[in-house]
XYZ file of N, CA and C in Angstrom:
777
model
N -64.004 55.987 38.902
C -63.251 55.400 40.010
C -63.149 53.868 39.865
N -64.322 53.209 39.617
C -64.312 51.758 39.458
C -63.471 51.339 38.266
N -63.552 52.156 37.206
C -62.769 51.832 36.020
C -61.281 51.864 36.331
N -60.857 52.826 37.144
C -59.437 52.921 37.477
C -58.999 51.732 38.319
N -59.897 51.255 39.221
C -59.565 50.079 40.008
C -59.391 48.857 39.107
N -60.310 48.745 38.140
C -60.245 47.589 37.251
C -58.945 47.576 36.458
N -58.454 48.765 36.104
C -57.228 48.838 35.320
C -56.023 48.363 36.123
N -56.065 48.544 37.460
C -54.928 48.153 38.283
C -55.064 46.749 38.838
N -56.235 46.126 38.677
C -56.424 44.759 39.170
C -55.537 43.786 38.405
N -55.042 42.765 39.120
C -54.319 41.693 38.469
C -55.299 40.832 37.664
N -54.840 40.235 36.543
C -55.736 39.349 35.808
C -56.208 38.204 36.688
N -57.447 37.743 36.526
C -57.968 36.673 37.370
C -57.167 35.386 37.193
N -56.959 34.674 38.292
C -56.231 33.421 38.258
C -57.213 32.266 38.076
N -56.965 31.443 37.115
C -57.760 30.235 36.941
C -56.844 29.158 36.410
N -57.166 27.913 36.708
C -56.297 26.827 36.280
C -56.323 26.723 34.763
N -55.217 26.262 34.220
C -55.096 26.125 32.775
C -54.927 24.651 32.411
N -55.315 24.284 31.211
C -55.123 22.898 30.776
C -53.639 22.594 30.606
N -53.250 21.418 31.004
C -51.838 21.025 30.980
C -51.549 20.238 29.709
N -50.538 20.622 28.939
C -50.215 19.880 27.718
C -49.703 18.467 28.017
N -49.876 17.585 27.068
C -49.454 16.194 27.208
C -47.968 16.043 27.537
N -47.041 16.823 26.948
C -45.627 16.617 27.289
C -45.341 16.720 28.787
N -46.036 17.602 29.501
C -45.825 17.719 30.942
C -46.350 16.477 31.652
N -47.510 15.992 31.229
C -48.075 14.785 31.842
C -47.233 13.553 31.520
N -46.695 13.507 30.317
C -45.816 12.390 29.952
C -44.524 12.419 30.778
N -44.048 13.616 31.070
C -42.848 13.752 31.904
C -43.108 13.162 33.290
N -44.264 13.471 33.871
C -44.615 12.930 35.183
C -44.669 11.408 35.129
N -45.257 10.872 34.067
C -45.346 9.424 33.920
C -43.959 8.801 33.784
N -43.098 9.406 32.981
C -41.757 8.834 32.774
C -40.956 8.840 34.066
N -41.112 9.890 34.876
C -40.419 9.943 36.159
C -40.934 8.852 37.096
N -42.229 8.616 37.077
C -42.807 7.574 37.923
C -42.337 6.190 37.480
N -42.284 5.970 36.177
C -41.816 4.680 35.653
C -40.378 4.427 36.093
N -39.572 5.473 36.089
C -38.173 5.316 36.513
C -38.080 4.995 38.003
N -38.870 5.676 38.809
C -38.764 5.497 40.263
C -39.391 4.195 40.731
N -40.507 3.809 40.096
C -41.263 2.601 40.468
C -41.731 2.630 41.921
N -41.801 3.819 42.501
C -42.349 3.952 43.843
C -43.872 3.864 43.777
N -44.500 3.115 44.664
C -45.962 2.970 44.611
C -46.709 4.303 44.613
N -46.236 5.271 45.402
C -46.919 6.572 45.448
C -46.781 7.307 44.117
N -45.578 7.289 43.545
C -45.356 7.969 42.260
C -46.197 7.341 41.156
N -46.233 6.006 41.132
C -46.991 5.317 40.098
C -48.484 5.579 40.248
N -48.978 5.588 41.485
C -50.409 5.830 41.700
C -50.795 7.225 41.240
N -49.966 8.217 41.566
C -50.259 9.592 41.155
C -50.226 9.722 39.640
N -49.190 9.173 39.007
C -49.067 9.274 37.550
C -50.221 8.561 36.844
N -50.588 7.378 37.340
C -51.679 6.628 36.719
C -53.012 7.366 36.841
N -53.267 7.957 38.008
C -54.538 8.662 38.195
C -54.579 9.950 37.385
N -53.448 10.628 37.224
C -53.402 11.801 36.342
C -53.717 11.386 34.907
N -53.191 10.248 34.507
C -53.435 9.726 33.165
C -54.921 9.419 32.966
N -55.528 8.727 33.909
C -56.952 8.396 33.803
C -57.812 9.657 33.834
N -57.433 10.626 34.664
C -58.194 11.880 34.742
C -58.156 12.623 33.422
N -57.008 12.627 32.775
C -56.859 13.305 31.482
C -57.738 12.651 30.421
N -57.640 11.359 30.285
C -58.352 10.681 29.198
C -59.859 10.589 29.445
N -60.278 10.474 30.704
C -61.707 10.348 31.002
C -62.342 11.673 31.429
N -61.583 12.765 31.413
C -62.101 14.093 31.776
C -62.731 14.073 33.170
N -61.973 13.604 34.144
C -62.505 13.410 35.489
C -62.339 14.651 36.367
N -63.238 14.773 37.327
C -63.141 15.803 38.358
C -62.190 15.317 39.453
N -61.570 16.246 40.226
C -60.627 15.834 41.275
C -61.192 14.807 42.242
N -62.460 14.955 42.628
C -63.052 14.013 43.568
C -63.231 12.623 42.999
N -63.116 12.486 41.679
C -63.290 11.190 41.022
C -61.963 10.452 40.856
N -60.864 11.196 40.752
C -59.586 10.513 40.546
C -58.630 10.693 41.719
N -59.152 11.101 42.867
C -58.400 11.054 44.112
C -59.134 10.106 45.058
N -58.533 9.878 46.219
C -59.161 8.965 47.156
C -60.022 9.666 48.184
N -60.279 10.960 47.943
C -61.023 11.765 48.904
C -62.283 12.296 48.242
N -63.422 11.982 48.794
C -64.684 12.483 48.237
C -64.810 13.978 48.494
N -65.305 14.702 47.499
C -65.525 16.140 47.662
C -66.916 16.455 47.134
N -66.971 17.084 45.943
C -68.274 17.361 45.351
C -68.796 16.174 44.549
N -67.998 15.118 44.486
C -68.393 13.908 43.776
C -67.686 12.732 44.432
N -67.866 11.521 43.913
C -67.318 10.330 44.545
C -66.181 9.729 43.726
N -65.174 9.156 44.401
C -64.065 8.535 43.668
C -64.484 7.227 43.011
N -63.692 6.819 42.032
C -63.902 5.510 41.418
C -63.218 4.451 42.272
N -63.870 3.286 42.330
C -63.352 2.175 43.115
C -62.832 1.081 42.182
N -62.132 0.131 42.764
C -61.608 -0.993 41.999
C -62.723 -1.711 41.249
N -63.878 -1.842 41.866
C -64.996 -2.562 41.245
C -65.546 -1.845 40.014
N -65.217 -0.562 39.855
C -65.763 0.223 38.744
C -64.973 0.049 37.447
N -63.853 -0.675 37.499
C -62.971 -0.838 36.340
C -63.195 -2.197 35.697
N -63.297 -2.205 34.372
C -63.341 -3.449 33.611
C -62.366 -3.350 32.454
N -61.555 -4.376 32.292
C -60.593 -4.438 31.188
C -61.036 -5.497 30.180
N -60.736 -5.232 28.929
C -61.093 -6.151 27.840
C -59.852 -6.531 27.057
N -59.810 -7.773 26.629
C -58.803 -8.259 25.695
C -59.533 -8.570 24.409
N -59.478 -7.636 23.461
C -60.330 -7.752 22.285
C -61.774 -7.608 22.725
N -62.571 -8.609 22.410
C -63.984 -8.590 22.828
C -64.214 -9.352 24.132
N -63.147 -9.943 24.684
C -63.279 -10.739 25.906
C -63.224 -9.836 27.136
N -64.265 -9.894 27.942
C -64.316 -9.132 29.181
C -63.534 -9.884 30.254
N -62.565 -9.211 30.880
C -61.689 -9.843 31.857
C -62.197 -9.603 33.279
N -62.068 -10.597 34.121
C -62.403 -10.452 35.531
C -61.181 -9.848 36.217
N -61.315 -8.620 36.701
C -60.140 -7.891 37.192
C -59.456 -8.580 38.371
N -60.200 -9.333 39.178
C -59.613 -9.929 40.365
C -59.013 -11.315 40.129
N -59.398 -11.979 39.032
C -58.935 -13.357 38.824
C -58.282 -13.599 37.471
N -58.369 -12.663 36.548
C -57.805 -12.875 35.211
C -56.291 -13.061 35.298
N -55.721 -13.919 34.448
C -54.262 -14.108 34.442
C -53.533 -12.788 34.182
N -52.370 -12.652 34.768
C -51.571 -11.447 34.616
C -51.338 -11.106 33.150
N -51.003 -12.119 32.354
C -50.708 -11.884 30.938
C -51.918 -11.329 30.197
N -53.111 -11.767 30.554
C -54.316 -11.272 29.903
C -54.559 -9.803 30.250
N -54.393 -9.459 31.523
C -54.596 -8.068 31.932
C -53.583 -7.146 31.257
N -52.346 -7.577 31.204
C -51.297 -6.741 30.615
C -51.451 -6.599 29.097
N -52.199 -7.500 28.491
C -52.447 -7.429 27.044
C -53.783 -6.759 26.726
N -54.462 -6.212 27.731
C -55.781 -5.602 27.536
C -55.741 -4.506 26.484
N -56.848 -4.365 25.768
C -56.919 -3.397 24.670
C -57.979 -2.320 24.881
N -58.779 -2.469 25.948
C -59.886 -1.535 26.161
C -60.182 -1.497 27.655
N -60.559 -0.325 28.159
C -60.895 -0.193 29.571
C -62.184 0.603 29.711
N -62.999 0.240 30.689
C -64.214 1.004 30.970
C -64.251 1.395 32.439
N -64.898 2.532 32.703
C -65.222 2.965 34.055
C -66.741 3.013 34.170
N -67.258 2.426 35.230
C -68.702 2.482 35.464
C -69.023 3.601 36.440
N -69.904 4.491 36.029
C -70.301 5.621 36.861
C -71.437 5.172 37.785
N -71.273 5.462 39.065
C -72.276 5.063 40.051
C -72.866 6.295 40.729
N -72.063 6.952 41.555
C -72.562 8.125 42.280
C -71.796 9.396 41.903
N -71.103 9.360 40.755
C -70.338 10.533 40.336
C -71.277 11.642 39.841
N -70.805 12.863 39.935
C -71.609 14.028 39.595
C -71.988 14.033 38.110
N -73.247 14.392 37.833
C -73.770 14.553 36.474
C -73.714 13.275 35.636
N -73.573 12.139 36.288
C -73.508 10.883 35.541
C -74.818 10.123 35.680
N -75.102 9.289 34.698
C -76.251 8.392 34.765
C -75.796 7.133 35.490
N -76.444 6.800 36.582
C -76.026 5.648 37.380
C -76.002 4.383 36.524
N -74.870 3.679 36.568
C -74.724 2.466 35.796
C -74.189 2.681 34.398
N -74.010 3.937 33.991
C -73.468 4.213 32.665
C -71.991 3.844 32.626
N -71.558 3.320 31.499
C -70.180 2.868 31.335
C -69.535 3.640 30.184
N -68.342 4.184 30.462
C -67.579 4.887 29.432
C -66.271 4.143 29.231
N -65.898 3.900 27.994
C -64.693 3.128 27.705
C -63.760 3.802 26.724
N -62.495 3.443 26.808
C -61.469 3.971 25.906
C -60.537 2.839 25.490
N -59.999 2.982 24.287
C -59.019 2.024 23.788
C -57.612 2.506 24.126
N -56.610 1.723 23.724
C -55.217 2.093 23.964
C -54.874 3.377 23.213
N -53.996 4.169 23.800
C -53.625 5.460 23.202
C -52.519 5.339 22.170
N -51.762 4.249 22.225
C -50.602 4.122 21.349
C -49.300 4.386 22.077
N -49.380 4.979 23.261
C -48.206 5.178 24.117
C -48.177 4.023 25.110
N -47.035 3.339 25.267
C -47.004 2.160 26.153
C -47.250 2.481 27.622
N -47.053 3.725 28.028
C -47.205 4.101 29.437
C -48.332 5.101 29.660
N -48.329 6.201 28.887
C -49.363 7.218 29.064
C -50.576 6.815 28.246
N -51.332 5.920 28.813
C -52.425 5.251 28.110
C -53.486 4.885 29.142
N -54.764 5.135 28.876
C -55.794 4.814 29.872
C -55.885 3.330 30.191
N -55.663 2.481 29.187
C -55.726 1.035 29.422
C -54.556 0.589 30.290
N -53.354 1.042 29.946
C -52.170 0.655 30.718
C -52.244 1.177 32.145
N -52.705 2.426 32.315
C -52.802 3.013 33.658
C -53.810 2.253 34.511
N -54.954 1.925 33.938
C -55.965 1.179 34.679
C -55.465 -0.209 35.047
N -54.751 -0.840 34.124
C -54.195 -2.168 34.380
C -53.209 -2.116 35.546
N -52.344 -1.115 35.565
C -51.376 -0.998 36.661
C -52.074 -0.789 38.001
N -53.140 0.021 38.005
C -53.886 0.241 39.256
C -54.525 -1.066 39.728
N -55.149 -1.776 38.816
C -55.807 -3.032 39.169
C -54.794 -4.031 39.723
N -53.661 -4.177 39.053
C -52.661 -5.147 39.489
C -52.078 -4.783 40.848
N -51.818 -3.499 41.057
C -51.272 -3.078 42.358
C -52.273 -3.364 43.478
N -53.516 -2.999 43.257
C -54.518 -3.163 44.305
C -54.807 -4.633 44.595
N -54.909 -5.432 43.561
C -55.224 -6.838 43.827
C -54.023 -7.583 44.393
N -52.791 -7.159 44.052
C -51.593 -7.755 44.650
C -51.585 -7.569 46.166
N -52.148 -6.421 46.607
C -52.180 -6.123 48.038
C -53.547 -6.456 48.659
N -54.293 -7.317 47.967
C -55.548 -7.875 48.505
C -56.576 -6.788 48.830
N -56.687 -5.825 47.937
C -57.657 -4.745 48.139
C -59.075 -5.270 47.959
N -59.985 -4.662 48.689
C -61.401 -4.975 48.534
C -61.934 -4.292 47.278
N -63.024 -4.778 46.705
C -63.598 -4.132 45.516
C -63.965 -2.674 45.742
N -64.179 -2.293 46.998
C -64.557 -0.913 47.319
C -63.355 -0.023 47.600
N -62.140 -0.530 47.351
C -60.950 0.295 47.553
C -60.847 1.341 46.438
N -60.658 2.619 46.788
C -60.508 3.639 45.737
C -59.329 3.341 44.822
N -59.510 3.571 43.537
C -58.406 3.403 42.590
C -57.222 4.269 42.982
N -57.508 5.453 43.498
C -56.471 6.422 43.851
C -55.911 6.121 45.230
N -55.355 4.945 45.386
C -54.729 4.571 46.647
C -53.609 3.580 46.352
N -52.707 3.456 47.316
C -51.559 2.569 47.117
C -51.113 2.009 48.464
N -50.387 0.918 48.377
C -49.848 0.263 49.560
C -48.329 0.271 49.462
N -47.677 0.811 50.472
C -46.220 0.923 50.488
C -45.668 -0.102 51.477
N -44.991 -1.138 50.966
C -44.416 -2.164 51.833
C -43.404 -1.524 52.786
N -43.294 -2.021 54.023
C -43.932 -3.238 54.545
C -45.345 -3.030 55.104
N -45.857 -1.819 54.985
C -47.202 -1.563 55.513
C -48.233 -2.355 54.720
N -49.300 -2.738 55.389
C -50.405 -3.420 54.721
C -51.619 -2.502 54.592
N -51.445 -1.250 54.967
C -52.528 -0.275 54.898
C -52.423 0.548 53.618
N -53.573 0.944 53.098
C -53.608 1.745 51.888
C -53.601 3.232 52.229
N -52.841 3.984 51.451
C -52.804 5.440 51.549
C -53.582 6.016 50.383
N -54.473 6.942 50.658
C -55.275 7.549 49.599
C -54.601 8.812 49.071
N -54.640 8.968 47.767
C -54.079 10.160 47.131
C -55.034 11.323 47.336
N -54.479 12.489 47.644
C -55.285 13.688 47.863
C -55.082 14.672 46.714
N -56.004 15.611 46.519
C -55.807 16.645 45.500
C -54.515 17.429 45.699
N -54.114 17.662 46.945
C -52.878 18.404 47.185
C -51.654 17.608 46.742
N -51.705 16.269 46.852
C -50.609 15.430 46.341
C -50.446 15.643 44.839
N -51.565 15.643 44.133
C -51.537 15.795 42.680
C -51.083 17.191 42.285
N -51.589 18.193 42.980
C -51.213 19.570 42.674
C -49.714 19.768 42.855
N -49.156 19.194 43.905
C -47.721 19.323 44.162
C -46.899 18.743 43.013
N -47.273 17.560 42.542
C -46.546 16.915 41.448
C -46.702 17.708 40.151
N -47.923 18.169 39.874
C -48.164 18.941 38.661
C -47.357 20.238 38.660
N -47.290 20.909 39.784
C -46.568 22.179 39.849
C -45.056 21.987 39.769
N -44.567 20.893 40.320
C -43.136 20.606 40.194
C -42.764 20.379 38.729
N -43.575 19.582 38.029
C -43.308 19.334 36.612
C -43.453 20.610 35.797
N -44.405 21.454 36.159
C -44.616 22.705 35.437
C -43.489 23.691 35.703
N -42.878 23.621 36.857
C -41.697 24.448 37.147
C -40.587 24.137 36.144
N -40.440 22.854 35.791
C -39.383 22.438 34.878
C -39.730 22.701 33.417
N -40.972 22.414 33.042
C -41.346 22.422 31.626
C -42.366 23.485 31.260
N -43.014 24.080 32.260
C -44.111 24.996 31.988
C -43.787 26.189 31.117
N -42.689 26.921 31.396
C -42.407 28.118 30.582
C -42.301 27.837 29.087
N -41.836 26.647 28.726
C -41.755 26.277 27.301
C -43.133 26.271 26.656
N -44.170 25.993 27.454
C -45.535 25.896 26.943
C -46.412 27.056 27.391
N -45.813 28.089 27.974
C -46.587 29.258 28.376
C -47.270 29.138 29.712
N -46.698 28.333 30.637
C -47.315 28.079 31.935
C -46.373 28.451 33.074
N -46.975 28.790 34.198
C -46.272 28.919 35.465
C -46.908 27.949 36.458
N -46.186 27.544 37.494
C -46.732 26.541 38.429
C -48.080 26.914 39.029
N -48.290 28.194 39.347
C -49.559 28.551 39.980
C -50.740 28.517 39.008
N -50.460 28.287 37.728
C -51.531 28.183 36.744
C -52.229 26.827 36.784
N -51.630 25.834 37.452
C -52.162 24.476 37.375
C -52.455 23.928 38.768
N -53.369 22.982 38.818
C -53.697 22.277 40.057
C -54.373 20.975 39.673
N -54.844 20.251 40.677
C -55.550 18.998 40.413
C -56.796 19.215 39.556
N -57.320 20.435 39.540
C -58.514 20.724 38.737
C -58.200 20.923 37.253
N -56.903 20.908 36.896
C -56.511 21.184 35.513
C -56.748 20.015 34.569
N -56.813 18.794 35.108
C -56.827 17.616 34.235
C -58.080 17.512 33.395
N -59.203 17.884 33.957
C -60.468 17.833 33.213
C -60.402 18.782 32.020
N -59.882 19.981 32.261
C -59.713 20.943 31.173
C -58.659 20.473 30.177
N -57.638 19.775 30.670
C -56.572 19.296 29.790
C -57.102 18.304 28.767
N -57.900 17.345 29.247
C -58.475 16.369 28.329
C -59.398 17.015 27.322
N -60.220 17.961 27.798
C -61.139 18.649 26.894
C -60.379 19.463 25.851
N -59.304 20.131 26.265
C -58.513 20.917 25.324
C -57.846 20.029 24.285
N -57.353 18.861 24.738
C -56.735 17.930 23.798
C -57.740 17.445 22.764
N -58.965 17.160 23.193
C -60.006 16.739 22.261
C -60.348 17.860 21.284
N -60.447 19.080 21.808
C -60.762 20.221 20.950
C -59.669 20.436 19.910
N -58.410 20.347 20.340
C -57.287 20.519 19.411
C -57.205 19.378 18.412
N -57.809 18.245 18.756
C -57.844 17.105 17.836
C -59.075 17.143 16.942
N -59.774 18.306 16.959
C -60.943 18.529 16.090
C -62.130 17.633 16.427
N -62.249 17.254 17.704
C -63.434 16.521 18.137
C -64.557 17.526 18.368
N -65.742 17.196 17.906
C -66.896 18.085 18.010
C -67.165 18.469 19.458
N -67.512 19.743 19.687
C -67.715 20.229 21.053
C -68.889 19.536 21.753
N -69.920 19.169 21.016
C -71.031 18.443 21.629
C -70.566 17.087 22.149
N -69.680 16.463 21.400
C -69.139 15.167 21.818
C -68.267 15.334 23.070
N -67.530 16.424 23.141
C -66.699 16.696 24.314
C -67.573 16.887 25.545
N -68.662 17.655 25.391
C -69.570 17.874 26.521
C -70.205 16.560 26.970
N -70.494 15.695 26.026
C -71.086 14.405 26.356
C -70.105 13.550 27.151
N -68.864 13.467 26.695
C -67.852 12.658 27.373
C -67.559 13.218 28.763
N -67.483 14.551 28.866
C -67.164 15.182 30.133
C -68.341 15.379 31.056
N -69.540 15.001 30.618
C -70.754 15.101 31.430
C -71.082 16.539 31.826
N -70.794 17.474 30.910
C -71.208 18.853 31.130
C -72.665 19.005 30.724
N -73.449 19.697 31.518
C -74.879 19.814 31.257
C -75.257 21.163 30.672
N -74.399 21.688 29.848
C -74.726 22.966 29.230
C -75.894 22.828 28.265
N -76.159 21.616 27.789
C -77.299 21.344 26.919
C -77.925 20.034 27.377
N -79.103 20.104 27.997
C -79.707 18.920 28.590
C -80.009 17.810 27.586
N -80.125 18.155 26.323
C -80.431 17.109 25.348
C -79.318 16.080 25.266
N -78.113 16.464 25.661
C -76.998 15.529 25.596
C -77.219 14.338 26.534
N -78.052 14.515 27.563
C -78.293 13.409 28.482
C -79.106 12.296 27.838
N -79.694 12.588 26.673
C -80.458 11.546 25.991
C -79.593 10.738 25.027
N -78.356 11.170 24.844
C -77.423 10.441 23.984
C -76.682 9.409 24.818
N -76.184 8.387 24.179
C -75.560 7.288 24.910
C -74.070 7.224 24.610
N -73.254 7.615 25.609
C -71.812 7.557 25.451
C -71.306 6.120 25.543
N -72.185 5.181 25.949
C -71.774 3.787 26.014
C -71.628 3.165 24.628
N -72.175 3.809 23.600
C -72.038 3.279 22.242
C -70.553 3.283 21.863
N -69.988 2.102 21.597
C -68.546 1.962 21.381
C -67.993 2.853 20.279
N -68.691 3.040 19.131
C -68.127 3.898 18.081
C -67.927 5.343 18.522
N -68.722 5.807 19.504
C -68.559 7.184 19.971
C -67.181 7.380 20.579
N -66.646 6.336 21.245
C -65.381 6.445 21.959
C -64.196 5.866 21.188
N -64.466 5.285 20.034
C -63.422 4.581 19.296
C -62.296 5.524 18.870
N -61.064 5.113 19.138
C -59.847 5.807 18.682
C -59.668 7.209 19.263
N -60.368 7.532 20.355
C -60.177 8.862 20.942
C -58.826 8.989 21.640
N -58.342 7.919 22.280
C -57.097 8.015 23.045
C -55.913 8.449 22.178
N -55.682 7.818 20.998
C -54.571 8.285 20.162
C -54.763 9.731 19.705
N -55.998 10.120 19.410
C -56.240 11.495 18.965
C -55.970 12.496 20.076
N -56.249 12.093 21.337
C -55.986 12.988 22.457
C -54.493 13.181 22.666
N -53.697 12.119 22.427
C -52.251 12.282 22.543
C -51.734 13.272 21.506
N -52.283 13.196 20.286
C -51.871 14.137 19.242
C -52.344 15.549 19.555
N -53.585 15.663 20.012
C -54.149 16.985 20.274
C -53.637 17.631 21.539
N -52.989 16.844 22.406
C -52.522 17.376 23.674
C -51.211 18.126 23.592
N -50.601 18.207 22.416
C -49.350 18.957 22.249
C -49.679 20.391 21.857
N -49.830 21.235 22.853
C -50.140 22.631 22.574
C -49.380 23.519 23.547
N -49.221 24.761 23.190
C -48.636 25.775 24.065
C -49.581 26.955 24.108
N -49.533 27.702 25.194
C -50.321 28.919 25.302
C -49.458 30.122 24.985
N -50.085 31.170 24.463
C -49.355 32.406 24.255
C -49.049 32.997 25.631
N -47.767 33.158 25.995
C -47.444 33.602 27.357
C -47.783 35.068 27.585
N -48.181 35.369 28.841
C -48.324 36.783 29.185
C -47.005 37.285 29.753
N -46.978 38.502 30.236
C -45.714 39.095 30.664
C -45.152 38.463 31.926
N -45.962 37.701 32.662
C -45.476 37.055 33.869
C -44.601 35.847 33.593
N -44.715 35.318 32.384
C -43.909 34.148 32.021
C -42.545 34.607 31.530
N -41.448 34.154 32.154
C -40.110 34.647 31.785
C -39.712 34.213 30.382
N -38.881 35.018 29.762
C -38.306 34.663 28.473
C -37.274 33.571 28.670
N -37.202 32.635 27.757
C -36.233 31.543 27.854
C -34.877 31.989 27.316
């Protein structure tokens, strides 16, 4: 009897990793619109992908973990550490490296810093996305404790925080347009997909699985907590490799329509 029920059950639904072309599409649409809300969503999706972030870390709403704040971002121009609130605009826009400092985020070592270099894409890049967030927030006189995942829409002087549902809506709209080409349907993706997307891109780029677990702060092996992801060579050149590894498609099941 149980076996017969199992045969008629629908396959379990779980979020799937989103390929880079879909994320790049979202970024290109935001660049065209230049709307503060669109840019904030696209930038946070970009940071979530490259840093393997949980939804509570790249939205403005705390859930099972805490969001990143403006004070947690540091940009570098070569070896020069830039002051995010006072550095000249030209220096910030020429930045070559970005770090996020983990404070109260889940499974992180307090005070640990993870950094990434430029991806090679002028827009879909962790350094460029972080720079845009910093410039937007400081232009509107944000406090250091302002969540990165927030924006100010003139003429209002108040900040609006991005929610997981905002991100899910944008991801599903883009997947409606491009998903079937890559073996996806809109209900396959949500704000929780970005962490898996970054990990899948690293895996497809032949990055060692232990290194992926270390970057993503997965505790499947406690010994990884004794390794230091702050060591710059560990993170060197990962962004360009993730862009290359993020071009993948899934084998579609019967629910995905034929093109």
